Amino acid sequence: MKLSKIVLLSLTLFALLSINVFAQETAEEIMKKSHMAYYYAGNDGVANVSMRIIDKKGKERIREFVMLRLDVEDGGDQKYYTYFKKPSDVSRLTFMVHKSAKGNDKRWIYVPAIDLVKQISADDKNSSFVGSDFSYEDVSGRHWSEDTHRLLYDSTWNDKAVWVIESTPKEKYKGFTRKVSYIDKETYLPYKELYFGKKDKLVKVMTSEEIKEVDGIITITHRTMKDVKKNRVTHVIFEDIDYNTGIKDEIFTERYLMNPPMEFIK
Amino acid sequence: MKRIVVLTLLLFIVSISASQVNAELNLDGFLQGLYGGRIDENNPTASEFTASETRMQLRAQHWGDDGQFFGRLDFTYDGAGSTSQYEWELREGYFKFRPGSKFDIKVGRQILTWGTGDLIFINDVFAKDYQSFFIGRDDQYLKAPQNALRVEYYSPVGALAMVWSPDFEPNRLPTGEKLSFYNPMVGDIIGGEDLPPVPEPEKKFENSEIAARLTGSVSGFRTALYFYKGFYKNPVGFDPEMGEMGSPVYPKLNVYGGSLRGQIVGGILWMEGGYFDSRQDTDGDNPYIPNSIVKGLIGFEKQVADNLTANLQWQADYMLDHGIYQTQMEGAEFIRDEVYHLLTTRWTKLLNSELVNLSLFGFYSPTDEDFYGRFSVSYSYTDEVNITLGGNIFDGKYKSTDFGQFQLNDNVYLKLTYGF
């Protein structure tokens, strides 16, 4: 009896311990999972995206485009294709990025009015995406391995349990000096990201405004980025989202840059 | 021209009626006012204005199940000339479809561009509109439309594009009305006169233009081979037997070339070369036809600071049989060197969240001793309204060089655009 009690006790202890060990994911593991949930949902994705850029005077600018994404490798290389619908001066313009997790990204633009394909310099991932408050890297994701992550504390956000994690760039980075993310413990999606710049001043705030389940995948369908200094905010709304559509790799070539894939854009 | 319009409209109607459920029609365009004036005096042009025009562009795109129709139609009221006039032009009107997975076909009036140079064209022998380029019209007007059939074939190793233009389409050059230019027959910069039109090659099958491009990737670089058979796009030849006093003509031309473009040290590098085979003057001994030329260019572009991109290009042209040319040109005001050099640079700065665009482009030839600079400041007031202020500056030691001939045409312009 005694022996079996001891066995039971030690088994229970062991089980508890292992649960505890399991529960104590490192900040790095959390951010990796978050990155995957945020930027690598499904094998590919298609969405109609609208961006509303609202300046401090309330003046609004709108960018509408179709965005196609293909994951070449989960957590690694990706390809993006963008077809602009609005405003009128950029309508039908297409844009393509081959995102490299390790090396340099490659970017191309096609201007239909002059039938011009141009490869553009992709050195600065922190530059603004189409004049919005989102940078290229905010759109396609900064790889988790480029930052050191530290769990600050556990908290709640709108009654949901979250981890609050601080990320610091391993190498000097223009985008931020540190970033604090509120990561949902269930879905690993970020509810909020605070970006700090020089002198530890808050420069940008990302907020997930709406989260929905699409094709069984929990997705942020509406997010905002606020530029604190400029007092400007950009809303990004994803509509008609489709995952795992089987987009072929060949879509992300010069051929389709010049001849947009109608089946995805209509 | 009329036939093409009717044909395009017919195609449009057919494509609309042929597709039923999954069809969509998009309409948009812009309204634009462009006003420019010369800042040079003593210009022989007819008008003080380099531009005074109101333009409406309408674009219609129709997607059916089997293809796409696209039309771009411009209506303009041009008040800069000696007589104001209404004009319209179908800038694009094509049907695009995909017969099988390996082919793309585009037929109709279209804009064609290829090659790697930034405003320098070697293997791109498609029609250009330098008149528009020099007076501040939008970049899209640098390209003149051509009636063409474009067939592209794709394979895993590369792609082959063939463009057949049944009718020769020349470049659009300053006519003397808004911009003056050098006339070799007069031996001076002229303007304001009604010049007899340059006769175009006879419209027959063997005079149609053919352009081809073969592209592929070699270790991360985009490489291409090009071929063109047709005519010089500028009237650079002279036929002494035509008319009473002879006439400028478009001599026959073949171009063979290649190019390369890719990413290197955080920027984009490009190189291009071509052999201009002057088919009516293969030995260089015809004084009325340009000699054959070997052209090459190298360029590099990089983002040099936040929202500031810069590039540099160097072009070098080697004239064949230069000795014969020199003898022929004896006594002329300007004789081109055996090797012509051209340096260009472009600087683009975006400000205020990309709402303000500052642009500078400079051409300078140390051998021709001439210069052409373009600048513009553009502000996107709203998504719809854009205001642009710009200018074009020309200079040259001689009156007959590429840019030197335009030295009396320095101009500034204001452009207002409303997109819808």
XYZ file of C-alpha atoms in Angstrom:
686
model
C 0.000 0.000 0.000
C 2.649 2.392 1.091
C 4.757 1.639 -1.896
C 1.917 2.155 -4.306
C 1.113 5.449 -2.587
C 4.665 6.562 -3.083
C 4.556 5.493 -6.701
C 1.286 7.335 -7.187
C 2.609 10.412 -5.488
C 5.793 10.456 -7.480
C 3.846 9.852 -10.699
C 1.560 12.750 -9.844
C 4.511 14.899 -9.011
C 6.199 13.933 -12.232
C 3.075 14.670 -14.202
C 2.686 18.046 -12.513
C 6.311 18.812 -13.097
C 6.128 17.949 -16.744
C 2.989 20.057 -17.187
C 4.828 22.864 -15.532
C 7.820 22.367 -17.789
C 5.521 22.249 -20.826
C 3.701 25.357 -19.741
C 6.902 27.252 -19.301
C 7.583 27.878 -22.924
C 10.472 30.199 -23.417
C 9.786 33.684 -24.718
C 11.656 32.677 -27.869
C 9.344 29.702 -28.440
C 6.279 31.865 -27.886
C 7.471 34.471 -30.361
C 8.295 31.798 -32.898
C 4.771 30.364 -32.614
C 3.339 33.870 -32.739
C 5.314 34.647 -35.883
C 4.020 31.446 -37.472
C 0.391 32.180 -36.524
C 0.654 35.773 -37.647
C 2.614 35.565 -40.885
C 2.550 31.928 -42.004
C -1.130 30.953 -41.610
C -1.898 28.083 -44.001
C 0.442 27.346 -46.886
C -0.798 30.306 -48.845
C -3.322 33.100 -48.531
C -5.293 35.494 -50.692
C -7.140 38.581 -49.473
C -8.632 41.853 -50.537
C -6.898 44.449 -48.448
C -7.927 48.003 -47.798
C -5.674 50.485 -46.049
C -7.075 53.679 -44.593
C -4.404 56.172 -43.636
C -5.838 58.899 -41.387
C -3.653 61.888 -40.532
C -3.935 64.144 -37.493
C -6.350 66.456 -39.286
C -8.599 63.534 -40.062
C -7.738 63.536 -43.753
C -8.066 60.056 -45.115
C -6.249 58.242 -47.882
C -7.224 54.849 -49.171
C -5.199 52.087 -50.754
C -6.979 49.001 -52.016
C -5.169 45.958 -53.258
C -5.297 42.218 -53.637
C -2.551 40.391 -51.816
C -1.326 36.886 -52.548
C 1.093 35.033 -50.313
C 2.864 31.737 -50.728
C 5.040 30.118 -48.077
C 8.013 28.508 -49.749
C 9.096 27.108 -46.404
C 7.198 27.336 -43.129
C 8.851 30.034 -41.062
C 11.268 30.693 -43.922
C 11.121 32.169 -47.419
C 7.848 33.611 -48.690
C 6.565 35.200 -51.868
C 4.137 38.101 -52.004
C 2.171 39.486 -54.926
C 0.179 42.710 -54.756
C -2.248 44.079 -57.336
C -3.355 47.656 -56.713
C -6.940 48.707 -57.345
C -7.022 52.144 -55.758
C -6.231 55.023 -55.851
C -6.627 55.725 -59.525
C -3.006 56.799 -60.107
C -1.692 53.371 -59.097
C -4.539 51.194 -60.338
C -3.384 47.994 -62.106
C 0.131 48.455 -60.831
C 1.597 45.187 -59.550
C 4.278 44.576 -56.989
C 6.134 41.425 -56.046
C 8.413 40.503 -53.167
C 10.516 37.392 -52.758
C 11.124 37.478 -49.048
C 14.263 35.748 -47.916
C 14.464 34.679 -44.282
C 18.263 34.781 -44.422
C 19.507 36.885 -47.341
C 18.179 40.015 -49.032
C 14.604 40.295 -50.206
C 13.926 40.966 -53.862
C 11.282 43.423 -55.047
C 9.841 44.136 -58.444
C 7.293 46.588 -59.667
C 5.350 46.650 -62.937
C 3.947 49.935 -64.228
C 1.388 48.984 -66.886
C 1.046 52.479 -68.410
C 4.635 52.267 -69.637
C 4.849 48.455 -69.730
C 7.840 48.679 -67.427
C 9.168 45.929 -65.169
C 11.621 47.321 -62.659
C 13.563 45.536 -59.982
C 13.839 47.852 -57.018
C 16.335 48.049 -54.253
C 15.080 46.197 -51.173
C 17.752 47.209 -48.744
C 15.556 49.030 -46.296
C 12.897 46.762 -44.858
C 11.864 49.480 -42.461
C 10.665 51.873 -45.160
C 6.974 52.632 -45.346
C 4.684 50.338 -47.302
C 2.765 52.506 -49.842
C 3.047 55.571 -47.618
C 1.227 53.944 -44.707
C 2.334 53.610 -41.092
C 3.170 49.965 -41.722
C 6.678 49.194 -42.903
C 7.493 46.423 -45.353
C 8.594 44.397 -42.375
C 5.330 45.017 -40.536
C 3.517 43.568 -43.543
C 5.660 40.521 -44.140
C 7.104 39.995 -40.661
C 10.435 40.428 -38.976
C 11.963 37.043 -38.328
C 11.813 36.104 -34.656
C 15.444 34.991 -34.667
C 16.598 38.573 -35.301
C 15.530 39.628 -31.799
C 16.198 38.476 -28.236
C 12.939 37.826 -26.417
C 12.175 38.080 -22.726
C 8.945 37.279 -20.911
C 8.120 40.342 -18.822
C 4.962 39.103 -17.096
C 1.638 37.356 -17.547
C -1.397 39.550 -17.902
C -4.832 39.833 -19.463
C -6.077 41.775 -22.439
C -9.848 42.146 -22.840
C -10.294 39.203 -20.423
C -7.923 36.993 -22.400
C -4.762 35.619 -20.842
C -1.666 37.031 -22.495
C 2.081 36.904 -22.251
C 3.794 40.261 -22.299
C 7.080 39.823 -24.110
C 9.876 42.225 -24.794
C 11.931 41.853 -27.964
C 15.267 43.566 -28.474
C 17.084 43.541 -31.837
C 20.306 41.513 -31.746
C 21.861 43.939 -34.207
C 21.182 47.663 -34.326
C 17.917 48.216 -36.156
C 16.220 51.389 -37.405
C 12.731 50.007 -36.892
C 12.800 49.898 -33.069
C 15.100 49.646 -30.093
C 12.652 47.393 -28.283
C 9.193 46.023 -28.848
C 6.640 44.895 -26.280
C 4.048 42.391 -27.510
C 0.856 41.154 -25.863
C 0.522 37.593 -27.098
C -2.708 35.622 -26.659
C -1.962 32.394 -24.772
C -4.512 30.466 -26.817
C -3.947 31.611 -30.396
C -0.444 33.080 -30.091
C -1.649 36.126 -32.055
C -0.513 39.552 -30.880
C -3.242 41.798 -29.485
C -0.945 44.731 -29.208
C 2.622 45.670 -30.071
C 4.401 48.701 -28.673
C 7.440 49.891 -30.594
C 10.021 52.017 -28.825
C 12.668 54.163 -30.493
C 15.537 56.379 -29.401
C 15.574 57.375 -25.719
C 13.029 54.611 -25.205
C 10.228 56.779 -26.599
C 7.072 55.071 -27.773
C 6.950 55.531 -31.558
C 4.384 53.097 -32.948
C 1.509 51.020 -31.606
C -0.075 48.084 -33.403
C -3.497 46.958 -32.218
C -5.529 43.966 -33.367
C -9.028 45.366 -33.716
C -10.805 42.309 -35.002
C -9.972 38.612 -34.904
C -12.033 36.026 -36.775
C -11.870 32.385 -37.689
C -11.356 31.952 -41.441
C -11.205 28.453 -42.956
C -10.495 27.151 -39.439
C -7.569 29.549 -38.969
C -7.749 32.299 -36.365
C -6.911 35.489 -38.243
C -6.473 39.163 -37.443
C -8.816 40.753 -39.980
C -8.494 44.337 -38.849
C -5.440 45.914 -37.333
C -4.219 49.433 -36.830
C -0.792 50.994 -36.633
C -0.523 54.296 -34.902
C 2.427 56.590 -35.460
C 2.639 58.363 -32.114
C 4.816 61.261 -33.262
C 2.870 62.063 -36.417
C -0.416 61.327 -34.668
C -1.429 59.292 -37.675
C -3.104 55.934 -37.858
C -3.385 53.300 -40.563
C -6.183 50.760 -40.562
C -5.658 47.547 -42.482
C -8.733 45.484 -43.183
C -8.539 42.025 -44.737
C -11.607 40.796 -46.583
C -12.506 37.756 -48.691
C -9.648 35.821 -47.117
C -8.875 32.413 -48.561
C -6.257 30.041 -47.192
C -4.664 27.042 -48.868
C -5.937 27.971 -52.301
C -3.114 26.117 -54.015
C -1.497 29.211 -55.591
C 1.222 28.048 -57.897
C 4.797 29.208 -57.498
C 4.817 30.481 -61.093
C 2.376 33.281 -60.142
C 5.296 34.967 -58.416
C 7.243 35.563 -61.638
C 7.653 38.351 -64.154
C 5.057 36.679 -66.371
C 2.282 37.204 -63.850
C 3.639 40.536 -62.757
C 2.825 41.686 -66.305
C -0.268 39.524 -66.672
C -2.110 39.532 -63.332
C -3.785 36.218 -62.404
C -7.420 37.080 -63.097
C -8.828 34.233 -61.013
C -7.502 35.844 -57.832
C -8.032 39.468 -58.681
C -11.579 39.696 -59.998
C -6.001 54.304 -87.508
C -9.787 54.352 -87.953
C -9.775 50.662 -88.816
C -7.890 49.872 -85.646
C -10.349 51.836 -83.524
C -13.322 50.086 -85.075
C -11.611 46.731 -84.661
C -10.816 47.439 -81.025
C -14.348 48.552 -80.289
C -15.637 45.429 -81.998
C -13.309 43.275 -79.926
C -14.517 45.092 -76.850
C -18.163 44.458 -77.646
C -17.473 40.836 -78.553
C -15.537 40.246 -75.368
C -18.286 41.835 -73.269
C -21.048 39.854 -74.872
C -19.061 36.611 -74.958
C -18.448 36.512 -71.244
C -21.408 36.306 -68.943
C -21.121 35.543 -65.280
C -17.559 36.118 -64.189
C -17.113 39.342 -66.062
C -16.287 42.697 -64.655
C -15.896 46.126 -66.168
C -13.694 48.733 -64.536
C -13.708 52.344 -65.592
C -11.359 55.033 -64.350
C -9.059 57.765 -65.569
C -7.977 61.312 -64.909
C -8.408 64.941 -65.836
C -5.264 66.990 -66.206
C -4.160 70.493 -66.956
C -0.582 71.087 -68.075
C 0.789 74.579 -68.554
C 4.380 75.301 -69.433
C 6.378 78.177 -70.711
C 9.797 78.731 -72.156
C 12.393 80.504 -70.091
C 14.758 80.931 -73.015
C 14.614 83.928 -75.266
C 15.209 84.126 -78.996
C 13.566 80.805 -79.597
C 12.314 80.456 -83.151
C 9.259 78.449 -82.029
C 5.780 79.639 -82.931
C 4.580 79.751 -79.342
C 5.759 81.132 -76.043
C 4.117 78.167 -74.397
C 5.651 74.737 -74.348
C 2.352 73.379 -73.083
C -1.150 74.619 -72.508
C -3.346 71.601 -72.598
C -6.303 70.010 -70.905
C -6.476 66.270 -71.028
C -8.947 63.611 -70.067
C -7.874 60.014 -70.011
C -10.468 57.257 -69.830
C -9.492 53.713 -69.032
C -11.729 50.721 -69.458
C -10.803 47.250 -68.417
C -13.000 44.287 -68.975
C -12.236 40.853 -67.652
C -14.016 37.872 -69.052
C -13.457 34.176 -68.543
C -11.172 33.878 -71.514
C -9.335 37.121 -71.677
C -9.064 40.728 -70.925
C -9.788 43.877 -72.863
C -8.092 47.107 -71.978
C -8.628 50.515 -73.485
C -6.973 53.835 -72.709
C -8.367 56.802 -74.567
C -7.067 60.374 -74.352
C -8.963 63.527 -75.269
C -6.955 66.736 -75.302
C -7.492 70.373 -75.948
C -4.155 71.833 -76.985
C -3.896 75.597 -76.846
C -0.117 75.916 -77.075
C 0.166 75.828 -80.828
C -0.489 78.620 -83.260
C -3.982 77.246 -83.692
C -5.795 75.621 -80.779
C -7.044 72.152 -81.443
C -9.000 69.259 -80.077
C -7.346 65.891 -80.386
C -8.028 62.384 -79.312
C -5.859 59.305 -79.328
C -6.334 55.673 -78.505
C -3.200 55.054 -76.461
C -3.991 51.457 -75.727
C -6.709 49.191 -76.996
C -5.827 45.542 -76.813
C -7.172 42.134 -76.161
C -5.108 39.774 -74.047
C -5.662 36.067 -73.747
C -3.942 32.816 -72.871
C -4.306 29.962 -75.350
C -2.937 27.120 -73.274
C -0.716 27.516 -70.260
C 2.493 28.304 -72.138
C 1.376 31.272 -74.243
C 0.286 34.840 -73.598
C -1.053 36.823 -76.525
C -1.700 40.538 -76.621
C -3.124 42.023 -79.787
C -4.014 45.608 -80.589
C -2.710 49.054 -79.855
C -0.236 48.832 -77.006
C 2.720 50.342 -75.181
C 5.877 48.264 -75.415
C 8.973 48.484 -73.252
C 11.946 46.297 -72.558
C 15.622 46.534 -71.751
C 17.317 47.592 -68.553
C 18.369 51.238 -69.010
C 16.783 54.070 -67.064
C 15.632 56.468 -69.803
C 18.407 55.108 -72.008
C 17.217 52.703 -74.649
C 19.432 50.319 -76.564
C 17.415 47.218 -77.345
C 14.093 48.918 -76.782
C 13.452 50.119 -80.320
C 9.764 50.748 -79.660
C 8.254 54.129 -80.446
C 8.940 57.006 -78.070
C 7.480 60.455 -77.744
C 10.275 62.893 -76.935
C 8.062 65.907 -77.525
C 5.900 64.825 -74.560
C 8.978 63.929 -72.555
C 10.512 67.395 -72.934
C 7.443 69.452 -72.026
C 6.438 67.818 -68.749
C 3.760 65.313 -69.655
C 3.524 62.265 -67.376
C 6.153 59.546 -67.730
C 3.676 57.273 -69.484
C 3.709 59.625 -72.490
C 7.369 58.967 -73.181
C 6.135 55.821 -74.862
C 4.139 56.136 -78.035
C 1.656 53.371 -78.768
C 2.167 50.829 -81.527
C -0.249 48.538 -83.283
C 1.200 45.147 -82.590
C 0.785 41.471 -82.002
C 2.764 40.275 -79.016
C 3.201 36.566 -78.445
C 5.033 35.304 -75.428
C 6.046 31.683 -74.945
C 7.082 30.429 -71.536
C 9.115 27.367 -70.677
C 10.810 26.376 -67.429
C 14.174 27.547 -68.758
C 13.113 30.892 -70.162
C 10.625 32.958 -72.078
C 10.495 34.055 -75.694
C 8.595 37.196 -76.665
C 7.875 38.118 -80.279
C 6.395 41.452 -81.266
C 5.177 42.066 -84.772
C 4.131 45.593 -85.748
C 2.570 45.611 -89.207
C 3.100 49.357 -89.674
C 6.274 51.220 -88.900
C 5.766 53.517 -85.903
C 8.316 56.363 -85.700
C 9.358 58.340 -82.631
C 7.484 61.548 -81.998
C 9.976 64.402 -82.053
C 9.763 68.143 -81.546
C 8.154 69.649 -84.617
C 9.281 73.252 -84.287
C 5.913 74.382 -82.996
C 6.450 74.034 -79.235
C 10.123 73.093 -79.270
C 12.873 74.087 -81.648
C 15.467 71.646 -82.914
C 18.471 71.375 -85.199
C 17.816 70.887 -88.865
C 20.899 69.591 -90.689
C 19.529 70.790 -94.040
C 19.394 74.352 -92.761
C 22.433 73.941 -90.561
C 20.780 75.722 -87.664
C 18.217 75.432 -84.900
C 14.815 75.995 -86.424
C 11.233 76.272 -85.285
C 7.917 77.772 -86.076
C 7.888 76.542 -89.617
C 5.710 73.999 -91.244
C 8.095 71.272 -92.198
C 7.072 68.740 -94.789
C 6.361 65.429 -93.044
C 9.120 62.835 -93.229
C 8.011 60.055 -95.568
C 7.565 56.775 -93.704
C 8.617 53.428 -95.142
C 6.067 52.100 -97.590
C 3.315 50.097 -95.924
C 4.070 46.572 -97.011
C 4.660 43.280 -95.294
C 8.436 43.305 -95.603
C 8.551 46.734 -93.965
C 6.775 45.594 -90.816
C 8.769 45.692 -87.603
C 9.828 42.586 -85.716
C 11.227 42.597 -82.192
C 12.123 39.530 -80.146
C 13.406 38.885 -76.679
C 14.626 35.729 -75.004
C 14.829 35.897 -71.203
C 16.123 33.588 -68.532
C 17.804 33.561 -65.170
C 21.496 32.921 -64.637
C 22.636 32.654 -60.995
C 20.130 35.156 -59.693
C 20.574 37.583 -62.581
C 17.868 38.277 -65.111
C 19.449 37.910 -68.522
C 18.032 38.617 -71.948
C 18.901 38.479 -75.626
C 17.218 40.838 -78.078
C 16.649 41.201 -81.774
C 15.021 43.940 -83.814
C 14.422 44.292 -87.521
C 12.942 47.494 -88.838
C 14.021 51.097 -89.181
C 15.688 53.865 -87.213
C 12.889 55.517 -85.242
C 14.269 58.983 -85.925
C 14.665 60.335 -89.475
C 18.459 60.123 -89.290
C 18.947 59.331 -92.974
C 18.696 61.484 -96.079
C 17.562 60.590 -99.553
C 18.955 63.185 -102.006
C 16.802 61.843 -104.813
C 13.501 62.194 -103.042
C 11.486 65.258 -104.064
C 13.119 68.344 -105.436
C 15.651 68.934 -102.704
C 15.917 65.501 -101.185
C 14.232 64.451 -97.948
C 15.010 63.006 -94.543
C 14.162 59.312 -94.300
C 14.031 56.465 -91.770
C 16.868 54.123 -92.798
C 16.742 50.382 -92.279
C 18.051 49.088 -88.973
C 18.691 45.784 -87.254
C 19.640 45.550 -83.575
C 21.199 42.559 -81.838
C 21.815 42.770 -78.116
C 21.757 41.403 -74.621
C 21.228 42.545 -71.050
C 21.623 41.525 -67.442
C 20.063 42.780 -64.223
C 20.244 41.710 -60.607
C 20.760 42.547 -57.007
C 24.277 43.169 -55.754
C 25.756 44.894 -52.668
C 22.398 46.166 -51.502
C 21.487 47.725 -54.814
C 20.427 46.880 -58.347
C 23.014 46.499 -61.095
C 22.222 46.424 -64.815
C 24.214 46.100 -68.007
C 23.102 46.170 -71.593
C 24.760 46.036 -74.967
C 23.646 46.140 -78.549
C 24.909 46.223 -82.093
C 23.086 48.707 -84.330
C 23.460 47.273 -87.799
C 22.825 50.135 -90.203
C 21.654 47.979 -93.093
C 21.797 50.672 -95.771
C 25.339 51.649 -94.863
C 27.150 48.476 -93.853
C 30.568 49.816 -94.847
C 30.046 53.308 -93.498
C 30.659 54.863 -96.895
C 27.182 56.289 -97.490
C 27.320 59.878 -96.234
C 23.534 60.094 -95.980
C 23.025 57.120 -93.636
C 24.456 56.702 -90.099
C 27.216 54.188 -89.586
C 26.718 51.033 -87.563
C 27.303 51.449 -83.833
C 28.083 49.175 -80.902
C 26.365 50.459 -77.757
C 26.857 49.536 -74.127
C 25.614 50.747 -70.780
C 26.071 49.944 -67.114
C 23.964 51.252 -64.238
C 23.620 50.915 -60.508
C 20.824 51.998 -58.194
C 20.758 52.085 -54.445
C 18.784 53.529 -51.610
C 21.331 55.921 -50.166
C 19.332 57.271 -47.214
C 15.822 57.121 -45.790
C 13.420 57.524 -48.702
C 16.247 58.635 -50.979
C 17.144 56.528 -53.994
C 19.913 57.364 -56.437
C 21.290 55.814 -59.562
C 24.159 56.287 -61.972
C 24.487 55.149 -65.565
C 27.305 55.207 -68.025
C 26.702 54.649 -71.705
C 29.411 54.270 -74.333
C 28.805 54.019 -78.097
C 31.514 52.911 -80.451
C 31.015 54.070 -84.051
C 32.225 51.709 -86.750
C 34.168 53.090 -89.732
C 34.672 56.344 -87.859
C 37.510 57.348 -90.196
C 35.185 57.419 -93.196
C 32.610 59.386 -91.183
C 35.256 61.927 -90.221
C 36.215 62.481 -93.852
C 32.562 62.842 -94.833
C 31.916 65.371 -92.089
C 34.913 67.572 -92.793
C 34.080 71.205 -92.195
C 30.997 70.445 -90.090
C 30.308 72.397 -86.905
C 30.466 69.253 -84.844
C 31.988 65.853 -85.546
C 31.178 63.061 -83.137
C 34.040 61.169 -81.482
C 34.636 57.542 -82.307
C 33.454 56.725 -78.799
C 30.488 58.653 -77.465
C 30.028 58.781 -73.691
C 26.912 59.610 -71.744
C 26.539 59.781 -67.978
C 23.179 59.963 -66.278
C 21.971 60.163 -62.717
C 18.582 59.991 -61.071
C 17.723 61.110 -57.545
C 14.342 60.486 -55.995
C 13.384 61.683 -52.549
C 10.060 60.916 -50.915
C 8.861 63.190 -48.143
C 5.882 63.520 -45.856
C 4.886 59.833 -45.978
C 5.430 59.609 -49.724
C 3.001 62.442 -50.439
C 5.793 64.644 -51.749
C 8.094 63.374 -54.461
C 11.256 65.249 -55.433
C 12.865 64.021 -58.604
C 16.025 64.949 -60.485
C 17.393 63.365 -63.613
C 20.505 64.528 -65.401
C 22.090 63.514 -68.715
C 25.607 64.711 -69.465
C 27.807 63.803 -72.387
C 31.480 64.726 -71.984
C 32.164 63.919 -75.648
C 29.192 65.762 -77.195
C 29.528 68.415 -74.490
C 25.810 68.676 -73.916
C 23.432 68.360 -71.008
C 19.793 67.724 -70.251
C 18.294 68.029 -66.776
C 14.792 67.222 -65.595
C 13.380 68.095 -62.223
C 9.983 67.889 -60.601
C 8.286 68.416 -57.263
C 5.066 66.546 -56.944
C 2.541 66.743 -54.126
C -0.329 64.392 -53.663
C -2.859 66.712 -52.062
C -5.484 63.992 -51.776
C -5.791 60.511 -53.288
C -7.404 62.208 -56.276
C -5.571 65.528 -56.623
C -1.910 65.860 -57.530
C 0.071 69.029 -58.154
C 3.395 68.902 -59.971
C 5.875 71.627 -60.686
C 8.761 70.771 -62.951
C 11.217 71.839 -65.547
C 13.493 70.811 -68.382
C 16.911 72.380 -68.909
C 19.053 71.839 -72.005
C 22.527 73.011 -72.759
C 25.198 72.283 -75.315
C 28.331 73.645 -76.858
C 27.138 72.697 -80.329
C 23.786 73.145 -82.032
C 23.606 69.719 -83.574
C 24.147 67.277 -80.710
C 21.368 65.146 -79.186
C 20.617 67.564 -76.345
C 22.475 70.624 -77.605
C 19.909 71.104 -80.370
C 17.233 71.768 -77.745
C 19.239 74.430 -75.910
C 16.697 77.175 -76.586
C 13.855 75.149 -75.091
C 14.411 75.436 -71.321
C 10.976 75.334 -69.797
C 9.042 75.133 -66.532
C 5.581 73.696 -66.149
C 2.729 73.253 -63.729
C 0.521 70.199 -63.853
C -2.710 69.518 -62.007
C -4.243 66.076 -62.052
C -7.563 64.811 -60.790
C -7.835 61.031 -60.823
C -11.154 59.204 -60.803
